[in-house]
Amino acid sequence: MAEIKLEHITKRFGDVVAVNDFSLEVHDREFVVFLGPSGCGKTTTLRAIAGLEHPEDGDILIGGKRVNNLSPADRDIAFVFQFYALYPHLTVYDNIAFPLKAVKIPKSEINQRVKEVATVLQIEDMLSRKPSYLSGGEMQRVALGRAMVRRPKVFLMDEPMANLDAKLRVNMRTELKRLQHETGATTIFVTHDQVEAMSMADRIAVMHLGVLQQIGTPQEVYNHPKSLFVAGFMGSPSMNLIHGEIQSRNGKSMLHLTHTELSLELSDEQIASVRQQAEANELVFGIRPEHITVAKEPVGREVKASVHLIESLGSANIIDIFLGENPETGDPILLRVRTHPAFQVDVGQSIWLDFDDKHVRLFDRRTERQLVGS
Ligand code: ATP
């Protein structure tokens, strides 16, 4: 069993709190991705698990054993860095075989294990080359192979695919995930690429400013972001987040989107959660671009707005719809909508929109937390 438990980990570098009271349980055989923007503390947390950083506070347990005072070598983990360090004087084969030779594994088994990982990583025909004759992406695969060949209980990977080209990255994602499933190694994988995180993780831990923001399955994190940060970080384009407040109109409670002419009727549950949980009538309305429908004719609730910008992605169009203008900053208030590529409109044209109510999310502007049940 190799579950990893982090209990209230804090790590500072001078005045910088790189990791702040971080607690997390990674289950045995689980694949967890640490996701967040640059500088949010992902690498530092990973290095603390590996024993390469020493937190000021908190406990780290691997397989139920406290490892705070164990050296990296005694933690039965394999670490793959973004910046690989291969032995330049050894061939690819010997680089991969190195950790096995060090623990005196029989030659025939070494041969079999090296060949196996070389096949997975598509580097079979490079085994006799020296690292200086490899591209960056190839070197990175060798570094991955050197970690995989050990079959450790725990894999820690820090952006191990950063130097691979787009196509290889997609292949490697699938291969790595398959390999992890087969070997059953508990894995923590660091990335700032949310597509990588969504496609590989059993659970994603979203981090910001050293703080764990949310941990959940990719679907939970994407569909039910607990904070404005997670809502804005996940998804490309990200969730539309527009300020709003509850107003009473003709005896009905409506969510009015600030500086726009748009008001939405809310369900009783949504009104109740706003009343119970929001600190003030200062809300943020959230909806993902794929949960808005647009039409050239009046449909549904007949909300009319105009096209501001069109971005064609090939498989879809992203249309920015103008809802109003912030009088203080002069910034336009836009709603981004994902449409079928065949939906052709021109800038300035009027279109009608409708929202899928069950995908509307409401946040408290003061606490930046999602209003539960909203
Ligand atoms: P990236 O995606 O850019 O690698 P990250 O999320 O992995 O970022 P960390 O490398 O863990 O972030 O850094 C977290 C914070 O700690 C940053 O503000 C960084 O500048 C700081 N930091 C990290 N290592 C050191 C160090 N050795 N000395 C001083 N500050 C450090």
Tab-separated table of C-alpha atoms and ligand atoms in Angstrom:
chain	number	residue	atom	x	y	z
A	1	MET	CA	0.000	0.000	0.000
A	2	ALA	CA	1.389	3.372	-0.935
A	3	GLU	CA	-1.112	6.017	-0.047
A	4	ILE	CA	0.383	9.464	0.469
A	5	LYS	CA	-0.878	11.693	3.233
A	6	LEU	CA	0.042	15.336	3.553
A	7	GLU	CA	-1.021	16.876	6.834
A	8	HIS	CA	-0.891	20.657	7.173
A	9	ILE	CA	2.299	21.136	5.159
A	10	THR	CA	3.773	24.636	5.170
A	11	LYS	CA	6.981	25.581	3.394
A	12	ARG	CA	8.453	29.087	3.326
A	13	PHE	CA	11.346	30.580	1.394
A	14	GLY	CA	12.172	33.734	3.389
A	15	ASP	CA	9.005	35.843	3.226
A	16	VAL	CA	7.423	33.702	0.502
A	17	VAL	CA	4.943	31.097	1.724
A	18	ALA	CA	5.335	28.620	-1.131
A	19	VAL	CA	2.988	26.020	0.386
A	20	ASN	CA	0.405	27.050	2.946
A	21	ASP	CA	-1.242	24.554	5.327
A	22	PHE	CA	-1.650	21.958	2.575
A	23	SER	CA	-3.500	18.758	3.480
A	24	LEU	CA	-4.308	15.996	1.035
A	25	GLU	CA	-4.717	12.237	0.906
A	26	VAL	CA	-3.675	10.452	-2.282
A	27	HIS	CA	-5.071	6.922	-2.294
A	28	ASP	CA	-3.071	3.815	-3.096
A	29	ARG	CA	-2.771	3.380	-6.918
A	30	GLU	CA	-4.371	6.762	-7.539
A	31	PHE	CA	-3.247	9.260	-10.211
A	32	VAL	CA	-3.494	12.772	-8.798
A	33	VAL	CA	-2.551	15.867	-10.772
A	34	PHE	CA	-1.381	19.079	-9.086
A	35	LEU	CA	-2.652	21.858	-11.322
A	36	GLY	CA	-2.203	25.603	-11.010
A	37	PRO	CA	-0.515	28.662	-12.464
A	38	SER	CA	3.213	29.241	-12.328
A	39	GLY	CA	4.481	29.865	-8.794
A	40	CYS	CA	1.461	28.362	-6.977
A	41	GLY	CA	3.611	25.852	-5.081
A	42	LYS	CA	3.167	22.639	-7.096
A	43	THR	CA	6.857	21.804	-7.434
A	44	THR	CA	7.633	22.693	-3.842
A	45	THR	CA	4.897	20.345	-2.585
A	46	LEU	CA	6.168	17.557	-4.818
A	47	ARG	CA	9.757	18.127	-3.723
A	48	ALA	CA	8.640	17.979	-0.087
A	49	ILE	CA	7.063	14.550	-0.710
A	50	ALA	CA	10.295	13.432	-2.372
A	51	GLY	CA	12.368	14.664	0.561
A	52	LEU	CA	14.128	17.356	-1.470
A	53	GLU	CA	12.521	20.198	0.521
A	54	HIS	CA	11.924	20.237	4.241
A	55	PRO	CA	8.646	21.832	5.316
A	56	GLU	CA	8.645	23.928	8.481
A	57	ASP	CA	5.301	22.474	9.529
A	58	GLY	CA	3.280	19.368	8.840
A	59	ASP	CA	3.689	15.648	8.367
A	60	ILE	CA	4.229	13.533	5.264
A	61	LEU	CA	3.173	9.894	5.383
A	62	ILE	CA	3.814	7.308	2.680
A	63	GLY	CA	2.137	3.919	3.158
A	64	GLY	CA	1.137	4.964	6.651
A	65	LYS	CA	4.732	5.727	7.680
A	66	ARG	CA	5.910	9.196	8.603
A	67	VAL	CA	8.774	10.002	6.228
A	68	ASN	CA	9.683	13.563	7.290
A	69	ASN	CA	13.073	12.432	8.481
A	70	LEU	CA	13.808	9.880	5.742
A	71	SER	CA	16.234	10.689	2.947
A	72	PRO	CA	14.844	10.728	-0.627
A	73	ALA	CA	16.543	7.398	-1.327
A	74	ASP	CA	14.701	5.709	1.546
A	75	ARG	CA	11.194	6.767	0.451
A	76	ASP	CA	10.741	4.242	-2.455
A	77	ILE	CA	9.717	6.907	-4.924
A	78	ALA	CA	10.811	7.763	-8.445
A	79	PHE	CA	10.985	11.426	-9.379
A	80	VAL	CA	10.867	12.692	-12.969
A	81	PHE	CA	11.776	16.334	-13.435
A	82	GLN	CA	11.042	18.739	-16.241
A	83	PHE	CA	14.788	19.210	-16.499
A	84	TYR	CA	16.215	15.768	-16.979
A	85	ALA	CA	19.746	14.913	-15.942
A	86	LEU	CA	21.074	12.048	-18.044
A	87	TYR	CA	24.572	10.652	-17.786
A	88	PRO	CA	26.228	12.008	-20.947
A	89	HIS	CA	28.879	9.272	-21.150
A	90	LEU	CA	26.327	6.423	-20.992
A	91	THR	CA	24.140	5.138	-23.829
A	92	VAL	CA	20.355	5.415	-23.618
A	93	TYR	CA	20.241	1.722	-22.653
A	94	ASP	CA	22.711	2.206	-19.816
A	95	ASN	CA	20.998	5.396	-18.641
A	96	ILE	CA	17.725	3.500	-18.294
A	97	ALA	CA	19.383	0.419	-16.810
A	98	PHE	CA	21.393	2.468	-14.306
A	99	PRO	CA	19.012	2.299	-11.307
A	100	LEU	CA	18.600	-1.467	-11.790
A	101	LYS	CA	22.348	-2.119	-12.038
A	102	ALA	CA	22.822	-0.108	-8.861
A	103	VAL	CA	20.651	-2.589	-6.947
A	104	LYS	CA	22.217	-5.615	-8.661
A	105	ILE	CA	19.237	-6.972	-10.579
A	106	PRO	CA	20.135	-9.911	-12.907
A	107	LYS	CA	21.228	-8.923	-16.406
A	108	SER	CA	18.438	-10.796	-18.201
A	109	GLU	CA	15.763	-9.061	-16.140
A	110	ILE	CA	17.397	-5.683	-16.696
A	111	ASN	CA	17.370	-6.352	-20.421
A	112	GLN	CA	13.712	-7.276	-20.415
A	113	ARG	CA	12.650	-4.264	-18.321
A	114	VAL	CA	14.672	-1.773	-20.367
A	115	LYS	CA	13.212	-3.128	-23.630
A	116	GLU	CA	9.721	-2.945	-22.171
A	117	VAL	CA	9.897	0.728	-21.212
A	118	ALA	CA	11.758	1.565	-24.432
A	119	THR	CA	8.826	0.141	-26.404
A	120	VAL	CA	6.278	2.131	-24.430
A	121	LEU	CA	8.314	5.310	-24.882
A	122	GLN	CA	9.064	4.599	-28.555
A	123	ILE	CA	12.820	4.817	-28.124
A	124	GLU	CA	13.780	1.219	-29.016
A	125	ASP	CA	15.920	2.326	-31.954
A	126	MET	CA	17.883	4.837	-29.841
A	127	LEU	CA	19.143	2.502	-27.140
A	128	SER	CA	22.751	2.560	-28.341
A	129	ARG	CA	22.949	6.358	-28.735
A	130	LYS	CA	24.477	8.799	-26.274
A	131	PRO	CA	22.248	11.634	-24.926
A	132	SER	CA	24.082	14.290	-26.980
A	133	TYR	CA	22.638	12.641	-30.118
A	134	LEU	CA	19.049	12.993	-28.905
A	135	SER	CA	16.481	15.765	-29.218
A	136	GLY	CA	15.057	17.410	-26.074
A	137	GLY	CA	11.888	15.343	-26.296
A	138	GLU	CA	13.839	12.129	-26.731
A	139	MET	CA	16.012	12.932	-23.709
A	140	GLN	CA	12.886	13.526	-21.684
A	141	ARG	CA	11.527	10.125	-22.654
A	142	VAL	CA	14.791	8.500	-21.568
A	143	ALA	CA	14.498	10.260	-18.204
A	144	LEU	CA	10.946	8.933	-17.882
A	145	GLY	CA	12.170	5.458	-18.805
A	146	ARG	CA	14.830	5.568	-16.118
A	147	ALA	CA	12.149	6.272	-13.513
A	148	MET	CA	9.639	3.763	-14.893
A	149	VAL	CA	12.113	0.894	-15.054
A	150	ARG	CA	12.432	0.888	-11.268
A	151	ARG	CA	8.730	0.102	-10.799
A	152	PRO	CA	8.539	2.219	-7.673
A	153	LYS	CA	5.558	2.333	-5.319
A	154	VAL	CA	5.255	6.078	-5.844
A	155	PHE	CA	5.851	8.174	-8.941
A	156	LEU	CA	6.344	11.914	-8.633
A	157	MET	CA	6.425	13.712	-11.987
A	158	ASP	CA	7.087	17.398	-12.462
A	159	GLU	CA	5.957	18.485	-15.937
A	160	PRO	CA	7.660	15.445	-17.478
A	161	MET	CA	6.228	16.148	-20.914
A	162	ALA	CA	7.080	19.835	-21.144
A	163	ASN	CA	9.617	19.334	-23.917
A	164	LEU	CA	7.575	17.023	-26.114
A	165	ASP	CA	5.822	18.201	-29.252
A	166	ALA	CA	2.020	18.359	-29.220
A	167	LYS	CA	1.396	15.015	-30.953
A	168	LEU	CA	3.857	13.098	-28.808
A	169	ARG	CA	2.386	14.665	-25.675
A	170	VAL	CA	-1.041	13.328	-26.560
A	171	ASN	CA	0.380	9.834	-27.195
A	172	MET	CA	2.437	9.946	-24.018
A	173	ARG	CA	-0.560	10.979	-21.942
A	174	THR	CA	-2.393	7.821	-22.938
A	175	GLU	CA	0.710	5.655	-22.518
A	176	LEU	CA	1.589	7.061	-19.111
A	177	LYS	CA	-1.939	6.628	-17.866
A	178	ARG	CA	-2.043	3.043	-19.148
A	179	LEU	CA	1.324	2.285	-17.604
A	180	GLN	CA	0.305	3.743	-14.273
A	181	HIS	CA	-2.848	1.641	-14.331
A	182	GLU	CA	-0.846	-1.489	-15.071
A	183	THR	CA	1.888	-0.910	-12.520
A	184	GLY	CA	-0.475	0.461	-9.894
A	185	ALA	CA	2.101	3.022	-8.751
A	186	THR	CA	0.547	5.842	-6.764
A	187	THR	CA	1.309	8.878	-8.918
A	188	ILE	CA	1.399	12.626	-8.454
A	189	PHE	CA	1.843	14.542	-11.674
A	190	VAL	CA	2.477	18.295	-11.760
A	191	THR	CA	1.343	20.404	-14.682
A	192	HIS	CA	-0.092	23.807	-15.514
A	193	ASP	CA	-1.781	22.333	-18.585
A	194	GLN	CA	-5.422	21.744	-17.716
A	195	VAL	CA	-6.084	19.537	-20.743
A	196	GLU	CA	-3.300	17.249	-19.543
A	197	ALA	CA	-4.822	17.310	-16.062
A	198	MET	CA	-8.380	16.642	-17.257
A	199	SER	CA	-7.338	13.743	-19.475
A	200	MET	CA	-5.009	11.941	-17.078
A	201	ALA	CA	-6.130	12.516	-13.501
A	202	ASP	CA	-8.269	10.357	-11.282
A	203	ARG	CA	-8.477	13.522	-9.181
A	204	ILE	CA	-7.146	17.028	-9.743
A	205	ALA	CA	-5.777	19.190	-6.908
A	206	VAL	CA	-6.082	22.819	-8.010
A	207	MET	CA	-3.595	25.122	-6.287
A	208	HIS	CA	-3.270	28.892	-6.078
A	209	LEU	CA	-0.801	30.951	-4.024
A	210	GLY	CA	0.374	27.898	-2.083
A	211	VAL	CA	-3.178	26.981	-1.053
A	212	LEU	CA	-5.137	23.911	-2.140
A	213	GLN	CA	-8.277	25.366	-3.713
A	214	GLN	CA	-10.161	22.209	-4.584
A	215	ILE	CA	-9.604	18.482	-4.953
A	216	GLY	CA	-11.963	16.388	-7.030
A	217	THR	CA	-12.447	14.308	-10.152
A	218	PRO	CA	-11.923	16.212	-13.411
A	219	GLN	CA	-15.712	16.392	-13.836
A	220	GLU	CA	-16.273	17.702	-10.302
A	221	VAL	CA	-13.635	20.381	-10.646
A	222	TYR	CA	-14.858	21.403	-14.106
A	223	ASN	CA	-18.587	21.296	-13.450
A	224	HIS	CA	-18.698	22.337	-9.809
A	225	PRO	CA	-15.854	24.779	-9.150
A	226	LYS	CA	-15.895	25.738	-5.495
A	227	SER	CA	-14.280	29.116	-5.983
A	228	LEU	CA	-13.984	31.908	-8.508
A	229	PHE	CA	-10.345	31.003	-8.975
A	230	VAL	CA	-11.117	27.409	-9.997
A	231	ALA	CA	-14.035	28.550	-12.180
A	232	GLY	CA	-11.787	30.989	-14.020
A	233	PHE	CA	-8.812	28.658	-14.268
A	234	MET	CA	-10.464	25.510	-15.613
A	235	GLY	CA	-11.658	25.427	-19.211
A	236	SER	CA	-10.538	27.136	-22.370
A	237	PRO	CA	-12.182	29.503	-22.967
A	238	SER	CA	-12.912	29.753	-19.262
A	239	MET	CA	-16.259	30.154	-17.544
A	240	ASN	CA	-18.022	33.480	-18.116
A	241	LEU	CA	-17.974	35.328	-14.784
A	242	ILE	CA	-20.115	38.473	-14.623
A	243	HIS	CA	-21.033	40.607	-11.604
A	244	GLY	CA	-24.663	40.615	-10.592
A	245	GLU	CA	-27.136	41.259	-7.784
A	246	ILE	CA	-30.591	40.083	-6.825
A	247	GLN	CA	-33.345	42.556	-7.700
A	248	SER	CA	-37.039	42.333	-7.116
A	249	ARG	CA	-39.140	42.864	-10.245
A	250	ASN	CA	-42.902	42.470	-10.410
A	251	GLY	CA	-42.773	40.462	-7.208
A	252	LYS	CA	-40.130	38.109	-8.621
A	253	SER	CA	-36.506	37.816	-7.517
A	254	MET	CA	-34.239	38.183	-10.518
A	255	LEU	CA	-30.467	38.103	-10.905
A	256	HIS	CA	-29.556	41.335	-12.656
A	257	LEU	CA	-26.166	41.352	-14.394
A	258	THR	CA	-24.512	44.637	-13.473
A	259	HIS	CA	-24.206	47.276	-16.231
A	260	THR	CA	-26.229	45.134	-18.642
A	261	GLU	CA	-29.880	44.848	-19.543
A	262	LEU	CA	-29.855	41.199	-18.694
A	263	SER	CA	-31.852	39.763	-15.794
A	264	LEU	CA	-32.377	36.085	-15.125
A	265	GLU	CA	-35.078	34.424	-13.184
A	266	LEU	CA	-33.592	32.237	-10.443
A	267	SER	CA	-34.991	29.028	-9.038
A	268	ASP	CA	-36.263	28.942	-5.440
A	269	GLU	CA	-33.224	26.832	-4.486
A	270	GLN	CA	-30.855	29.410	-5.938
A	271	ILE	CA	-32.590	32.279	-4.137
A	272	ALA	CA	-32.477	30.277	-0.894
A	273	SER	CA	-28.761	29.576	-1.204
A	274	VAL	CA	-28.017	33.220	-1.954
A	275	ARG	CA	-30.036	34.327	1.102
A	276	GLN	CA	-28.422	31.779	3.408
A	277	GLN	CA	-24.827	31.915	2.253
A	278	ALA	CA	-23.944	35.183	0.544
A	279	GLU	CA	-22.405	37.825	2.796
A	280	ALA	CA	-24.023	40.607	0.760
A	281	ASN	CA	-26.002	41.109	-2.405
A	282	GLU	CA	-22.767	41.063	-4.390
A	283	LEU	CA	-22.713	38.016	-6.611
A	284	VAL	CA	-20.914	36.640	-9.610
A	285	PHE	CA	-22.901	34.814	-12.264
A	286	GLY	CA	-21.004	31.981	-13.941
A	287	ILE	CA	-21.762	29.939	-17.026
A	288	ARG	CA	-19.527	28.019	-19.392
A	289	PRO	CA	-19.397	28.998	-23.081
A	290	GLU	CA	-20.809	25.607	-24.125
A	291	HIS	CA	-23.909	26.031	-21.948
A	292	ILE	CA	-25.247	29.072	-23.762
A	293	THR	CA	-27.318	28.673	-26.895
A	294	VAL	CA	-27.506	31.366	-29.543
A	295	ALA	CA	-29.820	31.846	-32.479
A	296	LYS	CA	-30.377	34.386	-35.220
A	297	GLU	CA	-34.112	34.458	-34.449
A	298	PRO	CA	-35.885	34.987	-31.132
A	299	VAL	CA	-35.956	31.738	-29.126
A	300	GLY	CA	-36.619	30.752	-25.537
A	301	ARG	CA	-36.194	33.701	-23.251
A	302	GLU	CA	-35.448	36.116	-26.077
A	303	VAL	CA	-32.429	37.840	-24.650
A	304	LYS	CA	-31.074	40.013	-27.426
A	305	ALA	CA	-27.441	41.128	-27.706
A	306	SER	CA	-24.899	41.873	-30.395
A	307	VAL	CA	-21.841	40.061	-31.737
A	308	HIS	CA	-18.584	41.738	-30.644
A	309	LEU	CA	-15.943	39.335	-31.954
A	310	ILE	CA	-15.762	35.954	-33.688
A	311	GLU	CA	-12.909	33.515	-33.228
A	312	SER	CA	-12.910	30.466	-35.450
A	313	LEU	CA	-11.271	27.365	-33.959
A	314	GLY	CA	-12.134	25.067	-36.840
A	315	SER	CA	-14.143	22.578	-34.806
A	316	ALA	CA	-16.112	25.382	-33.120
A	317	ASN	CA	-16.558	29.142	-33.140
A	318	ILE	CA	-16.096	31.275	-30.050
A	319	ILE	CA	-18.355	34.295	-30.229
A	320	ASP	CA	-17.989	37.238	-27.856
A	321	ILE	CA	-21.365	38.821	-27.231
A	322	PHE	CA	-21.584	42.405	-26.054
A	323	LEU	CA	-23.819	42.842	-23.011
A	324	GLY	CA	-22.854	46.325	-21.833
A	325	GLU	CA	-20.008	48.511	-20.646
A	326	ASN	CA	-18.482	49.148	-17.245
A	327	PRO	CA	-18.895	52.936	-16.816
A	328	GLU	CA	-15.901	53.189	-14.470
A	329	THR	CA	-13.340	51.393	-16.615
A	330	GLY	CA	-14.949	51.609	-20.047
A	331	ASP	CA	-14.373	47.858	-20.448
A	332	PRO	CA	-16.972	45.922	-22.419
A	333	ILE	CA	-18.939	43.266	-20.550
A	334	LEU	CA	-18.786	40.217	-22.788
A	335	LEU	CA	-20.239	36.759	-22.769
A	336	ARG	CA	-18.252	34.099	-24.604
A	337	VAL	CA	-20.265	31.435	-26.355
A	338	ARG	CA	-19.095	28.253	-28.053
A	339	THR	CA	-21.079	27.513	-31.202
A	340	HIS	CA	-21.092	25.005	-34.016
A	341	PRO	CA	-18.691	26.161	-36.784
A	342	ALA	CA	-21.620	26.286	-39.202
A	343	PHE	CA	-23.243	29.047	-37.131
A	344	GLN	CA	-22.201	32.056	-39.202
A	345	VAL	CA	-22.787	35.608	-37.963
A	346	ASP	CA	-21.179	38.986	-38.517
A	347	VAL	CA	-19.725	41.421	-36.016
A	348	GLY	CA	-22.448	43.864	-34.913
A	349	GLN	CA	-25.263	41.491	-35.821
A	350	SER	CA	-28.032	40.995	-33.247
A	351	ILE	CA	-28.456	37.498	-31.884
A	352	TRP	CA	-30.625	35.889	-29.238
A	353	LEU	CA	-29.323	33.842	-26.363
A	354	ASP	CA	-30.569	31.404	-23.822
A	355	PHE	CA	-28.933	29.712	-20.820
A	356	ASP	CA	-29.129	26.178	-19.655
A	357	ASP	CA	-30.344	26.850	-16.080
A	358	LYS	CA	-28.827	23.747	-14.541
A	359	HIS	CA	-25.368	24.945	-15.547
A	360	VAL	CA	-25.651	28.414	-14.019
A	361	ARG	CA	-23.264	28.857	-11.064
A	362	LEU	CA	-23.416	31.632	-8.487
A	363	PHE	CA	-20.482	32.885	-6.423
A	364	ASP	CA	-20.167	35.282	-3.508
A	365	ARG	CA	-18.058	38.212	-4.709
A	366	ARG	CA	-16.709	38.872	-1.199
A	367	THR	CA	-15.628	35.357	-0.200
A	368	GLU	CA	-15.074	34.224	-3.826
A	369	ARG	CA	-16.719	30.894	-2.875
A	370	GLN	CA	-19.456	29.159	-4.812
A	371	LEU	CA	-22.851	29.357	-3.162
A	372	VAL	CA	-23.608	25.710	-2.496
A	373	GLY	CA	-26.728	24.480	-4.259
A	374	SER	CA	-26.883	27.559	-6.448
B	1	ATP	P1	6.051	26.525	-11.916
B	1	ATP	O1	4.802	25.987	-12.582
B	1	ATP	O2	6.488	27.816	-12.480
B	1	ATP	O3	7.122	25.501	-11.785
B	1	ATP	P2	5.166	26.029	-9.171
B	1	ATP	O4	3.692	26.072	-9.009
B	1	ATP	O5	5.790	24.706	-9.257
B	1	ATP	O6	5.594	26.935	-10.402
B	1	ATP	P3	7.021	26.540	-7.022
B	1	ATP	O7	8.221	26.291	-7.877
B	1	ATP	O8	6.666	25.500	-6.036
B	1	ATP	O9	5.748	26.851	-7.935
B	1	ATP	O10	7.227	27.936	-6.274
B	1	ATP	C1	6.311	28.426	-5.316
B	1	ATP	C2	6.822	29.761	-4.801
B	1	ATP	O11	8.003	29.563	-4.042
B	1	ATP	C3	7.170	30.750	-5.895
B	1	ATP	O12	6.814	32.039	-5.452
B	1	ATP	C4	8.670	30.614	-6.014
B	1	ATP	O13	9.256	31.822	-6.447
B	1	ATP	C5	9.081	30.301	-4.594
B	1	ATP	N1	10.298	29.447	-4.527
B	1	ATP	C6	10.403	28.175	-4.993
B	1	ATP	N2	11.624	27.679	-4.757
B	1	ATP	C7	12.333	28.653	-4.138
B	1	ATP	C8	13.654	28.760	-3.607
B	1	ATP	N3	14.509	27.735	-3.678
B	1	ATP	N4	13.998	29.931	-3.038
B	1	ATP	C9	13.136	30.962	-2.936
B	1	ATP	N5	11.865	30.927	-3.398
B	1	ATP	C10	11.468	29.792	-3.983
